[in-house]
């Protein structure tokens, strides 16, 4: 099974991925990790703006679906059957995922709750004020750069959306419901 994860920051995408990896045996292909490697190679500060710039540059140089294509090639080489790709944020990435029989799962939650979550995870790219968080989110939902993020369009393409405003146990139940519906794909 091929699952692509999209959604808003702090919604719980990483928690969904952890569940799929630890409890269901999926192999994780991590977009954020790829971006951080590229940032470090270039000697840039690891922050949200540079992550966006690096991701946009990858898409510009290699195609707007380059990240998904790269991960699909890696999975094929390694013989991975059940894979989860996170950070599906561009329309072309979602199209390529679906063209390869993937299922797109969106994860969302209330904005204030998501901001509280990112403040607790202490990632270098998450140390922003609430107004900065809102500003970043607005740009990432529909970046005017043709190689940028289009989270709003991608989330609308999702085959299934999990609203994660509750407990961890409730999230796990919603993941199981998603798997029951799409697990045979």
PDB file of N, CA and C in Angstrom, residues 1-5 68 72 81 83-85 88 93-105 157-160 178 182 185:
ATOM      1  N   UNK A   1       0.849  -1.182   0.000  1.00  0.00           N
ATOM      2  CA  UNK A   1       0.000   0.000   0.000  1.00  0.00           C
ATOM      3  C   UNK A   1       0.887   1.235   0.000  1.00  0.00           C
ATOM      4  N   UNK A   2       0.510   2.193  -0.777  1.00  0.00           N
ATOM      5  CA  UNK A   2       1.203   3.473  -0.871  1.00  0.00           C
ATOM      6  C   UNK A   2       0.294   4.557  -0.302  1.00  0.00           C
ATOM      7  N   UNK A   3       0.788   5.238   0.750  1.00  0.00           N
ATOM      8  CA  UNK A   3       0.038   6.317   1.378  1.00  0.00           C
ATOM      9  C   UNK A   3       0.873   7.589   1.307  1.00  0.00           C
ATOM     10  N   UNK A   4       0.255   8.664   0.872  1.00  0.00           N
ATOM     11  CA  UNK A   4       0.866   9.986   0.938  1.00  0.00           C
ATOM     12  C   UNK A   4       0.156  10.781   2.017  1.00  0.00           C
ATOM     13  N   UNK A   5       0.936  11.488   2.816  1.00  0.00           N
ATOM     14  CA  UNK A   5       0.366  12.281   3.911  1.00  0.00           C
ATOM     15  C   UNK A   5       0.507  13.764   3.574  1.00  0.00           C
ATOM     16  N   UNK A  68       8.111  13.014  -4.727  1.00  0.00           N
ATOM     17  CA  UNK A  68       7.367  11.748  -4.762  1.00  0.00           C
ATOM     18  C   UNK A  68       8.036  10.777  -5.735  1.00  0.00           C
ATOM     19  N   UNK A  72       9.397   7.103  -4.712  1.00  0.00           N
ATOM     20  CA  UNK A  72       8.869   5.911  -5.374  1.00  0.00           C
ATOM     21  C   UNK A  72      10.000   5.086  -5.981  1.00  0.00           C
ATOM     22  N   UNK A  81       7.025  -2.509   0.010  1.00  0.00           N
ATOM     23  CA  UNK A  81       5.648  -2.649  -0.481  1.00  0.00           C
ATOM     24  C   UNK A  81       4.683  -1.691   0.203  1.00  0.00           C
ATOM     25  N   UNK A  83       4.452   1.648   1.945  1.00  0.00           N
ATOM     26  CA  UNK A  83       5.237   2.844   2.221  1.00  0.00           C
ATOM     27  C   UNK A  83       4.324   4.028   2.507  1.00  0.00           C
ATOM     28  N   UNK A  84       4.865   4.931   3.309  1.00  0.00           N
ATOM     29  CA  UNK A  84       4.170   6.175   3.611  1.00  0.00           C
ATOM     30  C   UNK A  84       5.132   7.318   3.303  1.00  0.00           C
ATOM     31  N   UNK A  85       4.660   8.244   2.485  1.00  0.00           N
ATOM     32  CA  UNK A  85       5.427   9.426   2.111  1.00  0.00           C
ATOM     33  C   UNK A  85       4.779  10.623   2.788  1.00  0.00           C
ATOM     34  N   UNK A  88       3.612  15.630   1.318  1.00  0.00           N
ATOM     35  CA  UNK A  88       3.032  15.813  -0.011  1.00  0.00           C
ATOM     36  C   UNK A  88       2.344  17.173   0.029  1.00  0.00           C
ATOM     37  N   UNK A  93       2.805  16.516  -6.966  1.00  0.00           N
ATOM     38  CA  UNK A  93       3.179  15.391  -6.101  1.00  0.00           C
ATOM     39  C   UNK A  93       1.961  14.509  -5.816  1.00  0.00           C
ATOM     40  N   UNK A  94       0.847  15.148  -5.513  1.00  0.00           N
ATOM     41  CA  UNK A  94      -0.385  14.403  -5.244  1.00  0.00           C
ATOM     42  C   UNK A  94      -0.856  13.650  -6.484  1.00  0.00           C
ATOM     43  N   UNK A  95      -0.769  14.301  -7.644  1.00  0.00           N
ATOM     44  CA  UNK A  95      -1.166  13.631  -8.892  1.00  0.00           C
ATOM     45  C   UNK A  95      -0.309  12.400  -9.161  1.00  0.00           C
ATOM     46  N   UNK A  96       1.001  12.521  -8.980  1.00  0.00           N
ATOM     47  CA  UNK A  96       1.910  11.398  -9.209  1.00  0.00           C
ATOM     48  C   UNK A  96       1.649  10.277  -8.211  1.00  0.00           C
ATOM     49  N   UNK A  97       1.409  10.631  -6.972  1.00  0.00           N
ATOM     50  CA  UNK A  97       1.077   9.637  -5.957  1.00  0.00           C
ATOM     51  C   UNK A  97      -0.153   8.838  -6.385  1.00  0.00           C
ATOM     52  N   UNK A  98      -1.200   9.537  -6.777  1.00  0.00           N
ATOM     53  CA  UNK A  98      -2.444   8.874  -7.175  1.00  0.00           C
ATOM     54  C   UNK A  98      -2.270   8.073  -8.468  1.00  0.00           C
ATOM     55  N   UNK A  99      -1.455   8.571  -9.393  1.00  0.00           N
ATOM     56  CA  UNK A  99      -1.204   7.852 -10.641  1.00  0.00           C
ATOM     57  C   UNK A  99      -0.477   6.533 -10.389  1.00  0.00           C
ATOM     58  N   UNK A 100       0.162   6.425  -9.238  1.00  0.00           N
ATOM     59  CA  UNK A 100       0.856   5.205  -8.841  1.00  0.00           C
ATOM     60  C   UNK A 100       0.052   4.402  -7.827  1.00  0.00           C
ATOM     61  N   UNK A 101      -1.271   4.580  -7.876  1.00  0.00           N
ATOM     62  CA  UNK A 101      -2.220   3.857  -7.029  1.00  0.00           C
ATOM     63  C   UNK A 101      -2.066   4.156  -5.547  1.00  0.00           C
ATOM     64  N   UNK A 102      -1.562   5.350  -5.248  1.00  0.00           N
ATOM     65  CA  UNK A 102      -1.442   5.759  -3.866  1.00  0.00           C
ATOM     66  C   UNK A 102      -2.719   6.378  -3.342  1.00  0.00           C
ATOM     67  N   UNK A 103      -2.840   6.379  -2.049  1.00  0.00           N
ATOM     68  CA  UNK A 103      -3.969   6.985  -1.359  1.00  0.00           C
ATOM     69  C   UNK A 103      -3.448   8.218  -0.623  1.00  0.00           C
ATOM     70  N   UNK A 104      -4.123   9.331  -0.799  1.00  0.00           N
ATOM     71  CA  UNK A 104      -3.713  10.578  -0.169  1.00  0.00           C
ATOM     72  C   UNK A 104      -4.545  10.811   1.086  1.00  0.00           C
ATOM     73  N   UNK A 105      -3.854  10.889   2.205  1.00  0.00           N
ATOM     74  CA  UNK A 105      -4.484  11.103   3.506  1.00  0.00           C
ATOM     75  C   UNK A 105      -4.126  12.497   4.005  1.00  0.00           C
ATOM     76  N   UNK A 157      -7.635  17.308  -2.652  1.00  0.00           N
ATOM     77  CA  UNK A 157      -7.474  16.082  -3.438  1.00  0.00           C
ATOM     78  C   UNK A 157      -7.473  14.825  -2.571  1.00  0.00           C
ATOM     79  N   UNK A 158      -7.387  15.000  -1.264  1.00  0.00           N
ATOM     80  CA  UNK A 158      -7.248  13.851  -0.364  1.00  0.00           C
ATOM     81  C   UNK A 158      -8.398  12.869  -0.532  1.00  0.00           C
ATOM     82  N   UNK A 159      -8.040  11.606  -0.470  1.00  0.00           N
ATOM     83  CA  UNK A 159      -9.037  10.543  -0.499  1.00  0.00           C
ATOM     84  C   UNK A 159      -9.751  10.438   0.842  1.00  0.00           C
ATOM     85  N   UNK A 160      -9.064  10.880   1.884  1.00  0.00           N
ATOM     86  CA  UNK A 160      -9.595  10.738   3.239  1.00  0.00           C
ATOM     87  C   UNK A 160      -8.969  11.843   4.094  1.00  0.00           C
ATOM     88  N   UNK A 178      -9.485   4.692   8.554  1.00  0.00           N
ATOM     89  CA  UNK A 178      -8.908   4.963   7.235  1.00  0.00           C
ATOM     90  C   UNK A 178      -8.364   3.675   6.623  1.00  0.00           C
ATOM     91  N   UNK A 182      -9.320   1.847   3.065  1.00  0.00           N
ATOM     92  CA  UNK A 182      -8.392   1.877   1.935  1.00  0.00           C
ATOM     93  C   UNK A 182      -7.301   0.797   1.996  1.00  0.00           C
ATOM     94  N   UNK A 185      -6.150  -1.351  -1.028  1.00  0.00           N
ATOM     95  CA  UNK A 185      -5.710  -0.684  -2.258  1.00  0.00           C
ATOM     96  C   UNK A 185      -4.294  -1.005  -2.604  1.00  0.00           C
TER      97      UNK A 185
END
